[in-house]
Amino acid sequence: MNEPITPIGVFDSGYGGLTILREIQRTLPQYDLIYLGDNARAPYGNRSYDVVYRYTLESVRKLFALGCPLIILACNTASAKALRTIQQRDLPGMDAERRVLGVIRPTVESVVELSRNGHIGLLGTVGTVASLSYPMELEKLEPGITVTGEACPLWASIVEAGEADSEGADYFVRKNIEHLFEQDGKIDTLILGCTHYPLLLKWIRKHVPTGVRILSQGDLVAKSLADYLRRHPEMEIRCSKGGTTRYYTTESPDRFVDTASIFLGHGITAEHIDLE
Ligand code: DGL
């Protein structure tokens, strides 16, 4: 009999987590992966704490049911609003042997090493910026650090609507970036604190002042996962190594396949999945 597949789960509200998945595929090609995008209910960024928590928990349950021993919430909004509650309240009762990890902690660890003057800019959804998760985590690692957050309520919707390359995207990216740098002109490191934002990188680069470092999360989250697996051999051994990726979306798979294939640079197949 074949061994069951026990993939690492990668979850996002929609397409954004593909920016993390792509780097995990590059860094850790041996592992089986499942990507789950809740496109039918994206974006999460303007939703309340309770709703983001409920939606995220449903996805975590589904990924566990699909056999994942380990899940990465490749979504800052879910990491900011749902991760801690899931880790502390839900996981012990569901399955204490499985793990759910987020993207904020690995990001702040990289930021403190990169910034020279301690002035950090954060671009994120309304939920991520309002949660103050980034300033709180950064303050723990580097007391006195200055973090200026700019909520970008439309950016994830622009990406979900397939408009990332449009002139409209350019307009809204410029508006938010100018506003951020008006608040703190000394920012030397800019966190793209939403996994959808690397899809808008050409516009972001156009409007960010020269010399500012722009930190996308894909690479650093993939490296942090590799490090986690090295430090946790008991988990590493439970993640199957067939090098496959399965894609699930709560929306139409046809639309998901079109957008995801363009972004990933190769064709994929996807299946529809219901979470309730
Ligand atoms: N990509 C997600 C994040 O990193 C969520 C964006 C959204 O759904 O609003 O925050």
PDB file of C-alpha atoms and ligand atoms in Angstrom:
ATOM      1  CA  MET A   1       0.000   0.000   0.000  1.00  0.00           C
ATOM      2  CA  ASN A   2       1.182   3.556  -0.768  1.00  0.00           C
ATOM      3  CA  GLU A   3       2.129   5.775   2.153  1.00  0.00           C
ATOM      4  CA  PRO A   4      -0.448   8.558   2.688  1.00  0.00           C
ATOM      5  CA  ILE A   5       0.591  12.042   1.547  1.00  0.00           C
ATOM      6  CA  THR A   6       1.073  14.410   4.491  1.00  0.00           C
ATOM      7  CA  PRO A   7       1.781  17.786   2.885  1.00  0.00           C
ATOM      8  CA  ILE A   8       2.722  21.144   4.367  1.00  0.00           C
ATOM      9  CA  GLY A   9      -0.347  23.397   4.083  1.00  0.00           C
ATOM     10  CA  VAL A  10      -0.004  26.969   2.811  1.00  0.00           C
ATOM     11  CA  PHE A  11      -3.055  29.142   3.396  1.00  0.00           C
ATOM     12  CA  ASP A  12      -4.064  32.620   2.245  1.00  0.00           C
ATOM     13  CA  SER A  13      -7.281  34.541   1.714  1.00  0.00           C
ATOM     14  CA  GLY A  14      -6.586  34.426  -2.038  1.00  0.00           C
ATOM     15  CA  TYR A  15      -3.660  34.717  -4.454  1.00  0.00           C
ATOM     16  CA  GLY A  16      -1.187  36.457  -2.132  1.00  0.00           C
ATOM     17  CA  GLY A  17       0.096  33.308  -0.445  1.00  0.00           C
ATOM     18  CA  LEU A  18       1.381  32.123  -3.816  1.00  0.00           C
ATOM     19  CA  THR A  19       4.243  34.609  -3.285  1.00  0.00           C
ATOM     20  CA  ILE A  20       5.208  32.505  -0.265  1.00  0.00           C
ATOM     21  CA  LEU A  21       4.406  29.127  -1.836  1.00  0.00           C
ATOM     22  CA  ARG A  22       6.663  29.867  -4.828  1.00  0.00           C
ATOM     23  CA  GLU A  23       9.659  30.443  -2.557  1.00  0.00           C
ATOM     24  CA  ILE A  24       8.871  27.363  -0.452  1.00  0.00           C
ATOM     25  CA  GLN A  25       8.816  25.303  -3.665  1.00  0.00           C
ATOM     26  CA  ARG A  26      12.237  26.731  -4.596  1.00  0.00           C
ATOM     27  CA  THR A  27      13.833  26.347  -1.183  1.00  0.00           C
ATOM     28  CA  LEU A  28      12.274  23.033  -0.132  1.00  0.00           C
ATOM     29  CA  PRO A  29      11.401  21.246  -3.399  1.00  0.00           C
ATOM     30  CA  GLN A  30      11.316  17.802  -1.805  1.00  0.00           C
ATOM     31  CA  TYR A  31       8.183  18.387   0.281  1.00  0.00           C
ATOM     32  CA  ASP A  32       4.571  17.771  -0.694  1.00  0.00           C
ATOM     33  CA  LEU A  33       2.537  20.991  -0.430  1.00  0.00           C
ATOM     34  CA  ILE A  34      -1.120  21.980  -0.489  1.00  0.00           C
ATOM     35  CA  TYR A  35      -2.114  25.550  -1.316  1.00  0.00           C
ATOM     36  CA  LEU A  36      -5.515  26.732  -0.145  1.00  0.00           C
ATOM     37  CA  GLY A  37      -6.840  30.124  -1.292  1.00  0.00           C
ATOM     38  CA  ASP A  38     -10.144  31.319   0.152  1.00  0.00           C
ATOM     39  CA  ASN A  39     -10.733  33.458  -2.953  1.00  0.00           C
ATOM     40  CA  ALA A  40     -14.515  33.330  -2.564  1.00  0.00           C
ATOM     41  CA  ARG A  41     -14.254  35.357   0.647  1.00  0.00           C
ATOM     42  CA  ALA A  42     -11.141  37.441  -0.121  1.00  0.00           C
ATOM     43  CA  PRO A  43     -10.071  40.024   0.747  1.00  0.00           C
ATOM     44  CA  TYR A  44      -9.919  39.513   4.504  1.00  0.00           C
ATOM     45  CA  GLY A  45      -8.145  42.812   5.176  1.00  0.00           C
ATOM     46  CA  ASN A  46     -11.182  44.948   6.037  1.00  0.00           C
ATOM     47  CA  ARG A  47     -13.020  42.224   7.978  1.00  0.00           C
ATOM     48  CA  SER A  48     -13.456  42.099  11.754  1.00  0.00           C
ATOM     49  CA  TYR A  49     -11.339  40.061  14.114  1.00  0.00           C
ATOM     50  CA  ASP A  50     -14.124  37.498  14.639  1.00  0.00           C
ATOM     51  CA  VAL A  51     -14.695  36.916  10.941  1.00  0.00           C
ATOM     52  CA  VAL A  52     -10.993  36.580  10.068  1.00  0.00           C
ATOM     53  CA  TYR A  53     -10.560  34.190  12.983  1.00  0.00           C
ATOM     54  CA  ARG A  54     -13.564  32.056  11.969  1.00  0.00           C
ATOM     55  CA  TYR A  55     -12.571  31.877   8.287  1.00  0.00           C
ATOM     56  CA  THR A  56      -8.964  31.053   9.145  1.00  0.00           C
ATOM     57  CA  LEU A  57      -9.970  28.333  11.600  1.00  0.00           C
ATOM     58  CA  GLU A  58     -12.193  26.737   8.943  1.00  0.00           C
ATOM     59  CA  SER A  59      -9.239  26.613   6.563  1.00  0.00           C
ATOM     60  CA  VAL A  60      -6.945  25.182   9.220  1.00  0.00           C
ATOM     61  CA  ARG A  61      -9.488  22.424   9.957  1.00  0.00           C
ATOM     62  CA  LYS A  62      -9.787  21.645   6.249  1.00  0.00           C
ATOM     63  CA  LEU A  63      -6.013  21.459   5.775  1.00  0.00           C
ATOM     64  CA  PHE A  64      -5.734  19.147   8.775  1.00  0.00           C
ATOM     65  CA  ALA A  65      -8.493  16.983   7.278  1.00  0.00           C
ATOM     66  CA  LEU A  66      -6.433  16.854   4.051  1.00  0.00           C
ATOM     67  CA  GLY A  67      -3.556  15.376   6.044  1.00  0.00           C
ATOM     68  CA  CYS A  68      -1.304  18.389   6.751  1.00  0.00           C
ATOM     69  CA  PRO A  69       0.766  18.044   9.933  1.00  0.00           C
ATOM     70  CA  LEU A  70       2.054  21.620   9.545  1.00  0.00           C
ATOM     71  CA  ILE A  71       0.355  24.748   8.178  1.00  0.00           C
ATOM     72  CA  ILE A  72       1.816  28.128   7.255  1.00  0.00           C
ATOM     73  CA  LEU A  73      -0.651  31.009   7.415  1.00  0.00           C
ATOM     74  CA  ALA A  74       0.817  32.796   4.374  1.00  0.00           C
ATOM     75  CA  CYS A  75      -1.395  35.763   5.175  1.00  0.00           C
ATOM     76  CA  ASN A  76      -0.497  38.653   7.458  1.00  0.00           C
ATOM     77  CA  THR A  77      -4.107  39.460   8.264  1.00  0.00           C
ATOM     78  CA  ALA A  78      -4.761  35.895   9.461  1.00  0.00           C
ATOM     79  CA  SER A  79      -1.388  35.801  11.237  1.00  0.00           C
ATOM     80  CA  ALA A  80      -2.202  39.082  13.015  1.00  0.00           C
ATOM     81  CA  LYS A  81      -5.797  38.325  13.940  1.00  0.00           C
ATOM     82  CA  ALA A  82      -6.188  34.561  14.230  1.00  0.00           C
ATOM     83  CA  LEU A  83      -2.860  32.794  14.719  1.00  0.00           C
ATOM     84  CA  ARG A  84      -2.379  33.301  18.442  1.00  0.00           C
ATOM     85  CA  THR A  85      -5.926  32.213  19.316  1.00  0.00           C
ATOM     86  CA  ILE A  86      -5.662  29.153  17.097  1.00  0.00           C
ATOM     87  CA  GLN A  87      -2.286  28.202  18.573  1.00  0.00           C
ATOM     88  CA  GLN A  88      -3.282  28.739  22.184  1.00  0.00           C
ATOM     89  CA  ARG A  89      -6.995  27.936  22.301  1.00  0.00           C
ATOM     90  CA  ASP A  90      -7.911  25.644  19.412  1.00  0.00           C
ATOM     91  CA  LEU A  91      -4.860  23.561  18.602  1.00  0.00           C
ATOM     92  CA  PRO A  92      -4.467  21.767  21.943  1.00  0.00           C
ATOM     93  CA  GLY A  93      -8.055  20.454  21.666  1.00  0.00           C
ATOM     94  CA  MET A  94      -7.846  19.648  17.941  1.00  0.00           C
ATOM     95  CA  ASP A  95      -4.503  17.924  17.665  1.00  0.00           C
ATOM     96  CA  ALA A  96      -1.626  18.896  19.910  1.00  0.00           C
ATOM     97  CA  GLU A  97       0.866  17.211  17.561  1.00  0.00           C
ATOM     98  CA  ARG A  98       0.143  19.494  14.599  1.00  0.00           C
ATOM     99  CA  ARG A  99       1.459  23.020  14.169  1.00  0.00           C
ATOM    100  CA  VAL A 100       0.271  26.293  12.637  1.00  0.00           C
ATOM    101  CA  LEU A 101       2.873  29.011  11.956  1.00  0.00           C
ATOM    102  CA  GLY A 102       2.543  32.581  10.682  1.00  0.00           C
ATOM    103  CA  VAL A 103       4.540  35.140   8.711  1.00  0.00           C
ATOM    104  CA  ILE A 104       4.959  38.044  11.135  1.00  0.00           C
ATOM    105  CA  ARG A 105       7.632  36.632  13.424  1.00  0.00           C
ATOM    106  CA  PRO A 106      10.071  35.652  10.631  1.00  0.00           C
ATOM    107  CA  THR A 107       9.526  39.053   9.022  1.00  0.00           C
ATOM    108  CA  VAL A 108      10.366  41.092  12.108  1.00  0.00           C
ATOM    109  CA  GLU A 109      13.472  39.000  12.717  1.00  0.00           C
ATOM    110  CA  SER A 110      14.748  39.957   9.250  1.00  0.00           C
ATOM    111  CA  VAL A 111      13.785  43.613   9.584  1.00  0.00           C
ATOM    112  CA  VAL A 112      15.832  44.283  12.698  1.00  0.00           C
ATOM    113  CA  GLU A 113      18.913  42.971  10.924  1.00  0.00           C
ATOM    114  CA  LEU A 114      18.333  45.085   7.809  1.00  0.00           C
ATOM    115  CA  SER A 115      17.466  48.537   9.119  1.00  0.00           C
ATOM    116  CA  ARG A 116      20.377  50.867   9.806  1.00  0.00           C
ATOM    117  CA  ASN A 117      18.503  53.759  11.412  1.00  0.00           C
ATOM    118  CA  GLY A 118      15.556  52.004  13.111  1.00  0.00           C
ATOM    119  CA  HIS A 119      12.888  53.739  10.965  1.00  0.00           C
ATOM    120  CA  ILE A 120      10.578  51.080   9.564  1.00  0.00           C
ATOM    121  CA  GLY A 121       7.634  51.493   7.210  1.00  0.00           C
ATOM    122  CA  LEU A 122       4.838  48.945   7.119  1.00  0.00           C
ATOM    123  CA  LEU A 123       2.389  48.509   4.254  1.00  0.00           C
ATOM    124  CA  GLY A 124      -0.477  46.194   5.119  1.00  0.00           C
ATOM    125  CA  THR A 125      -4.196  45.645   5.190  1.00  0.00           C
ATOM    126  CA  VAL A 126      -6.420  47.672   7.513  1.00  0.00           C
ATOM    127  CA  GLY A 127      -6.595  44.638   9.828  1.00  0.00           C
ATOM    128  CA  THR A 128      -2.850  44.029   9.978  1.00  0.00           C
ATOM    129  CA  VAL A 129      -1.976  47.686  10.587  1.00  0.00           C
ATOM    130  CA  ALA A 130      -4.741  48.196  13.179  1.00  0.00           C
ATOM    131  CA  SER A 131      -3.758  45.030  15.074  1.00  0.00           C
ATOM    132  CA  LEU A 132      -0.389  46.662  15.920  1.00  0.00           C
ATOM    133  CA  SER A 133       1.169  43.182  15.695  1.00  0.00           C
ATOM    134  CA  TYR A 134       4.204  44.453  13.797  1.00  0.00           C
ATOM    135  CA  PRO A 135       5.093  47.372  16.099  1.00  0.00           C
ATOM    136  CA  MET A 136       4.580  45.156  19.162  1.00  0.00           C
ATOM    137  CA  GLU A 137       6.756  42.312  17.841  1.00  0.00           C
ATOM    138  CA  LEU A 138       9.431  44.742  16.628  1.00  0.00           C
ATOM    139  CA  GLU A 139       9.500  46.581  19.943  1.00  0.00           C
ATOM    140  CA  LYS A 140      10.159  43.264  21.725  1.00  0.00           C
ATOM    141  CA  LEU A 141      13.206  42.590  19.555  1.00  0.00           C
ATOM    142  CA  GLU A 142      14.471  46.174  19.287  1.00  0.00           C
ATOM    143  CA  PRO A 143      13.148  48.549  21.954  1.00  0.00           C
ATOM    144  CA  GLY A 144      12.802  52.118  20.703  1.00  0.00           C
ATOM    145  CA  ILE A 145      12.349  51.189  17.045  1.00  0.00           C
ATOM    146  CA  THR A 146      10.043  53.531  15.048  1.00  0.00           C
ATOM    147  CA  VAL A 147       7.342  51.792  13.020  1.00  0.00           C
ATOM    148  CA  THR A 148       4.973  53.747  10.779  1.00  0.00           C
ATOM    149  CA  GLY A 149       2.084  51.765   9.347  1.00  0.00           C
ATOM    150  CA  GLU A 150       0.073  52.613   6.258  1.00  0.00           C
ATOM    151  CA  ALA A 151      -3.140  50.686   5.681  1.00  0.00           C
ATOM    152  CA  CYS A 152      -3.785  50.059   1.981  1.00  0.00           C
ATOM    153  CA  PRO A 153      -7.466  49.056   1.905  1.00  0.00           C
ATOM    154  CA  LEU A 154      -7.665  48.570  -1.869  1.00  0.00           C
ATOM    155  CA  TRP A 155      -4.457  46.825  -2.815  1.00  0.00           C
ATOM    156  CA  ALA A 156      -5.481  43.201  -2.123  1.00  0.00           C
ATOM    157  CA  SER A 157      -8.793  43.769  -3.944  1.00  0.00           C
ATOM    158  CA  ILE A 158      -6.905  45.114  -6.963  1.00  0.00           C
ATOM    159  CA  VAL A 159      -4.798  41.945  -7.057  1.00  0.00           C
ATOM    160  CA  GLU A 160      -7.819  39.648  -6.523  1.00  0.00           C
ATOM    161  CA  ALA A 161      -9.592  41.428  -9.383  1.00  0.00           C
ATOM    162  CA  GLY A 162      -6.673  40.684 -11.750  1.00  0.00           C
ATOM    163  CA  GLU A 163      -5.817  44.400 -12.032  1.00  0.00           C
ATOM    164  CA  ALA A 164      -2.286  44.333 -10.599  1.00  0.00           C
ATOM    165  CA  ASP A 165      -0.723  45.608 -13.837  1.00  0.00           C
ATOM    166  CA  SER A 166      -3.239  48.389 -14.449  1.00  0.00           C
ATOM    167  CA  GLU A 167      -2.822  52.179 -14.313  1.00  0.00           C
ATOM    168  CA  GLY A 168      -5.401  52.144 -11.528  1.00  0.00           C
ATOM    169  CA  ALA A 169      -3.056  50.022  -9.444  1.00  0.00           C
ATOM    170  CA  ASP A 170      -0.264  52.547 -10.095  1.00  0.00           C
ATOM    171  CA  TYR A 171      -2.513  55.361  -8.847  1.00  0.00           C
ATOM    172  CA  PHE A 172      -3.440  53.709  -5.550  1.00  0.00           C
ATOM    173  CA  VAL A 173       0.084  52.465  -4.854  1.00  0.00           C
ATOM    174  CA  ARG A 174       1.462  55.991  -5.340  1.00  0.00           C
ATOM    175  CA  LYS A 175      -1.209  57.481  -3.077  1.00  0.00           C
ATOM    176  CA  ASN A 176      -0.460  55.193  -0.117  1.00  0.00           C
ATOM    177  CA  ILE A 177       3.314  55.296  -0.490  1.00  0.00           C
ATOM    178  CA  GLU A 178       3.391  59.091  -0.659  1.00  0.00           C
ATOM    179  CA  HIS A 179       1.234  59.225   2.449  1.00  0.00           C
ATOM    180  CA  LEU A 180       3.541  56.830   4.304  1.00  0.00           C
ATOM    181  CA  PHE A 181       6.697  58.804   3.513  1.00  0.00           C
ATOM    182  CA  GLU A 182       4.989  62.085   4.441  1.00  0.00           C
ATOM    183  CA  GLN A 183       4.550  60.640   7.930  1.00  0.00           C
ATOM    184  CA  ASP A 184       8.190  59.538   8.259  1.00  0.00           C
ATOM    185  CA  GLY A 185      10.694  60.622   5.642  1.00  0.00           C
ATOM    186  CA  LYS A 186      13.513  58.731   7.400  1.00  0.00           C
ATOM    187  CA  ILE A 187      12.152  55.233   6.707  1.00  0.00           C
ATOM    188  CA  ASP A 188      15.044  53.075   5.447  1.00  0.00           C
ATOM    189  CA  THR A 189      13.298  49.664   5.415  1.00  0.00           C
ATOM    190  CA  LEU A 190       9.833  48.978   4.099  1.00  0.00           C
ATOM    191  CA  ILE A 191       7.908  45.828   4.999  1.00  0.00           C
ATOM    192  CA  LEU A 192       5.456  44.546   2.411  1.00  0.00           C
ATOM    193  CA  GLY A 193       3.231  43.271   5.220  1.00  0.00           C
ATOM    194  CA  CYS A 194       0.663  41.601   2.989  1.00  0.00           C
ATOM    195  CA  THR A 195       1.465  38.627   0.820  1.00  0.00           C
ATOM    196  CA  HIS A 196      -0.544  40.107  -2.058  1.00  0.00           C
ATOM    197  CA  TYR A 197       1.781  43.113  -2.362  1.00  0.00           C
ATOM    198  CA  PRO A 198       4.734  41.511  -4.221  1.00  0.00           C
ATOM    199  CA  LEU A 199       2.292  41.270  -7.134  1.00  0.00           C
ATOM    200  CA  LEU A 200       2.326  45.095  -7.168  1.00  0.00           C
ATOM    201  CA  LEU A 201       6.108  45.352  -6.862  1.00  0.00           C
ATOM    202  CA  LYS A 202       6.713  47.190 -10.139  1.00  0.00           C
ATOM    203  CA  TRP A 203       4.524  50.074  -8.945  1.00  0.00           C
ATOM    204  CA  ILE A 204       5.878  49.966  -5.398  1.00  0.00           C
ATOM    205  CA  ARG A 205       9.476  50.247  -6.668  1.00  0.00           C
ATOM    206  CA  LYS A 206       8.446  53.148  -8.912  1.00  0.00           C
ATOM    207  CA  HIS A 207       7.212  55.251  -5.973  1.00  0.00           C
ATOM    208  CA  VAL A 208       9.480  54.296  -3.067  1.00  0.00           C
ATOM    209  CA  PRO A 209      12.434  56.694  -2.608  1.00  0.00           C
ATOM    210  CA  THR A 210      15.797  55.355  -3.821  1.00  0.00           C
ATOM    211  CA  GLY A 211      17.890  53.608  -1.200  1.00  0.00           C
ATOM    212  CA  VAL A 212      14.940  52.270   0.809  1.00  0.00           C
ATOM    213  CA  ARG A 213      15.066  48.485   1.226  1.00  0.00           C
ATOM    214  CA  ILE A 214      11.841  46.735   0.300  1.00  0.00           C
ATOM    215  CA  LEU A 215      11.252  43.517   2.189  1.00  0.00           C
ATOM    216  CA  SER A 216       9.032  40.881   0.533  1.00  0.00           C
ATOM    217  CA  GLN A 217       8.195  37.908   2.685  1.00  0.00           C
ATOM    218  CA  GLY A 218       8.448  34.926   0.311  1.00  0.00           C
ATOM    219  CA  ASP A 219      12.138  34.281   0.601  1.00  0.00           C
ATOM    220  CA  LEU A 220      12.455  34.937   4.305  1.00  0.00           C
ATOM    221  CA  VAL A 221       9.408  32.834   5.244  1.00  0.00           C
ATOM    222  CA  ALA A 222      10.743  29.928   3.148  1.00  0.00           C
ATOM    223  CA  LYS A 223      14.148  30.169   4.874  1.00  0.00           C
ATOM    224  CA  SER A 224      12.487  30.370   8.258  1.00  0.00           C
ATOM    225  CA  LEU A 225      10.437  27.243   7.451  1.00  0.00           C
ATOM    226  CA  ALA A 226      13.614  25.400   6.420  1.00  0.00           C
ATOM    227  CA  ASP A 227      15.173  26.429   9.715  1.00  0.00           C
ATOM    228  CA  TYR A 228      12.064  25.332  11.646  1.00  0.00           C
ATOM    229  CA  LEU A 229      12.173  21.879  10.011  1.00  0.00           C
ATOM    230  CA  ARG A 230      15.880  21.544  10.877  1.00  0.00           C
ATOM    231  CA  ARG A 231      15.172  22.383  14.511  1.00  0.00           C
ATOM    232  CA  HIS A 232      12.102  20.109  14.718  1.00  0.00           C
ATOM    233  CA  PRO A 233      13.064  16.687  13.332  1.00  0.00           C
ATOM    234  CA  GLU A 234       9.925  15.181  14.921  1.00  0.00           C
ATOM    235  CA  MET A 235       7.839  17.402  12.611  1.00  0.00           C
ATOM    236  CA  GLU A 236      10.164  17.131   9.618  1.00  0.00           C
ATOM    237  CA  ILE A 237       9.781  13.371   9.554  1.00  0.00           C
ATOM    238  CA  ARG A 238       5.987  13.702   9.389  1.00  0.00           C
ATOM    239  CA  CYS A 239       6.023  15.889   6.235  1.00  0.00           C
ATOM    240  CA  SER A 240       5.913  13.649   3.153  1.00  0.00           C
ATOM    241  CA  LYS A 241       8.500  14.175   0.446  1.00  0.00           C
ATOM    242  CA  GLY A 242       7.030  13.532  -2.975  1.00  0.00           C
ATOM    243  CA  GLY A 243       7.667  17.064  -4.293  1.00  0.00           C
ATOM    244  CA  THR A 244       4.006  17.545  -5.337  1.00  0.00           C
ATOM    245  CA  THR A 245       1.787  20.623  -4.938  1.00  0.00           C
ATOM    246  CA  ARG A 246      -2.012  20.486  -4.946  1.00  0.00           C
ATOM    247  CA  TYR A 247      -4.016  23.699  -5.328  1.00  0.00           C
ATOM    248  CA  TYR A 248      -7.445  24.322  -3.836  1.00  0.00           C
ATOM    249  CA  THR A 249      -9.640  27.401  -4.082  1.00  0.00           C
ATOM    250  CA  THR A 250     -13.031  28.218  -2.617  1.00  0.00           C
ATOM    251  CA  GLU A 251     -13.840  30.082  -5.885  1.00  0.00           C
ATOM    252  CA  SER A 252     -13.961  28.860  -9.464  1.00  0.00           C
ATOM    253  CA  PRO A 253     -10.883  26.724 -10.246  1.00  0.00           C
ATOM    254  CA  ASP A 254     -10.776  28.048 -13.840  1.00  0.00           C
ATOM    255  CA  ARG A 255     -10.261  31.613 -12.748  1.00  0.00           C
ATOM    256  CA  PHE A 256      -7.793  30.562 -10.064  1.00  0.00           C
ATOM    257  CA  VAL A 257      -5.752  28.538 -12.565  1.00  0.00           C
ATOM    258  CA  ASP A 258      -5.533  31.468 -15.004  1.00  0.00           C
ATOM    259  CA  THR A 259      -4.294  33.995 -12.473  1.00  0.00           C
ATOM    260  CA  ALA A 260      -2.105  31.597 -10.475  1.00  0.00           C
ATOM    261  CA  SER A 261      -0.431  30.187 -13.611  1.00  0.00           C
ATOM    262  CA  ILE A 262       0.531  33.671 -14.824  1.00  0.00           C
ATOM    263  CA  PHE A 263       1.967  34.478 -11.471  1.00  0.00           C
ATOM    264  CA  LEU A 264       3.804  31.177 -10.951  1.00  0.00           C
ATOM    265  CA  GLY A 265       5.089  31.158 -14.532  1.00  0.00           C
ATOM    266  CA  HIS A 266       3.815  27.658 -15.332  1.00  0.00           C
ATOM    267  CA  GLY A 267       0.500  25.891 -15.746  1.00  0.00           C
ATOM    268  CA  ILE A 268      -1.227  24.293 -12.773  1.00  0.00           C
ATOM    269  CA  THR A 269      -4.467  22.470 -12.097  1.00  0.00           C
ATOM    270  CA  ALA A 270      -6.722  23.409  -9.197  1.00  0.00           C
ATOM    271  CA  GLU A 271      -9.806  22.023  -7.502  1.00  0.00           C
ATOM    272  CA  HIS A 272     -12.735  23.749  -5.888  1.00  0.00           C
ATOM    273  CA  ILE A 273     -13.150  23.122  -2.174  1.00  0.00           C
ATOM    274  CA  ASP A 274     -15.891  24.066   0.312  1.00  0.00           C
ATOM    275  CA  LEU A 275     -14.834  25.018   3.801  1.00  0.00           C
ATOM    276  CA  GLU A 276     -18.089  24.843   5.753  1.00  0.00           C
TER     277      GLU A 276
HETATM  278  N1  DGL B   1      -2.627  38.343   1.671  1.00  0.00           N
HETATM  279  C1  DGL B   1      -3.196  38.650   2.941  1.00  0.00           C
HETATM  280  C2  DGL B   1      -2.252  39.337   3.850  1.00  0.00           C
HETATM  281  O1  DGL B   1      -1.072  39.016   3.802  1.00  0.00           O
HETATM  282  C3  DGL B   1      -4.605  39.135   2.973  1.00  0.00           C
HETATM  283  C4  DGL B   1      -5.032  40.224   2.069  1.00  0.00           C
HETATM  284  C5  DGL B   1      -6.538  40.364   2.167  1.00  0.00           C
HETATM  285  O2  DGL B   1      -7.205  39.332   2.028  1.00  0.00           O
HETATM  286  O3  DGL B   1      -7.004  41.474   2.431  1.00  0.00           O
HETATM  287  O4  DGL B   1      -2.616  40.151   4.652  1.00  0.00           O
END
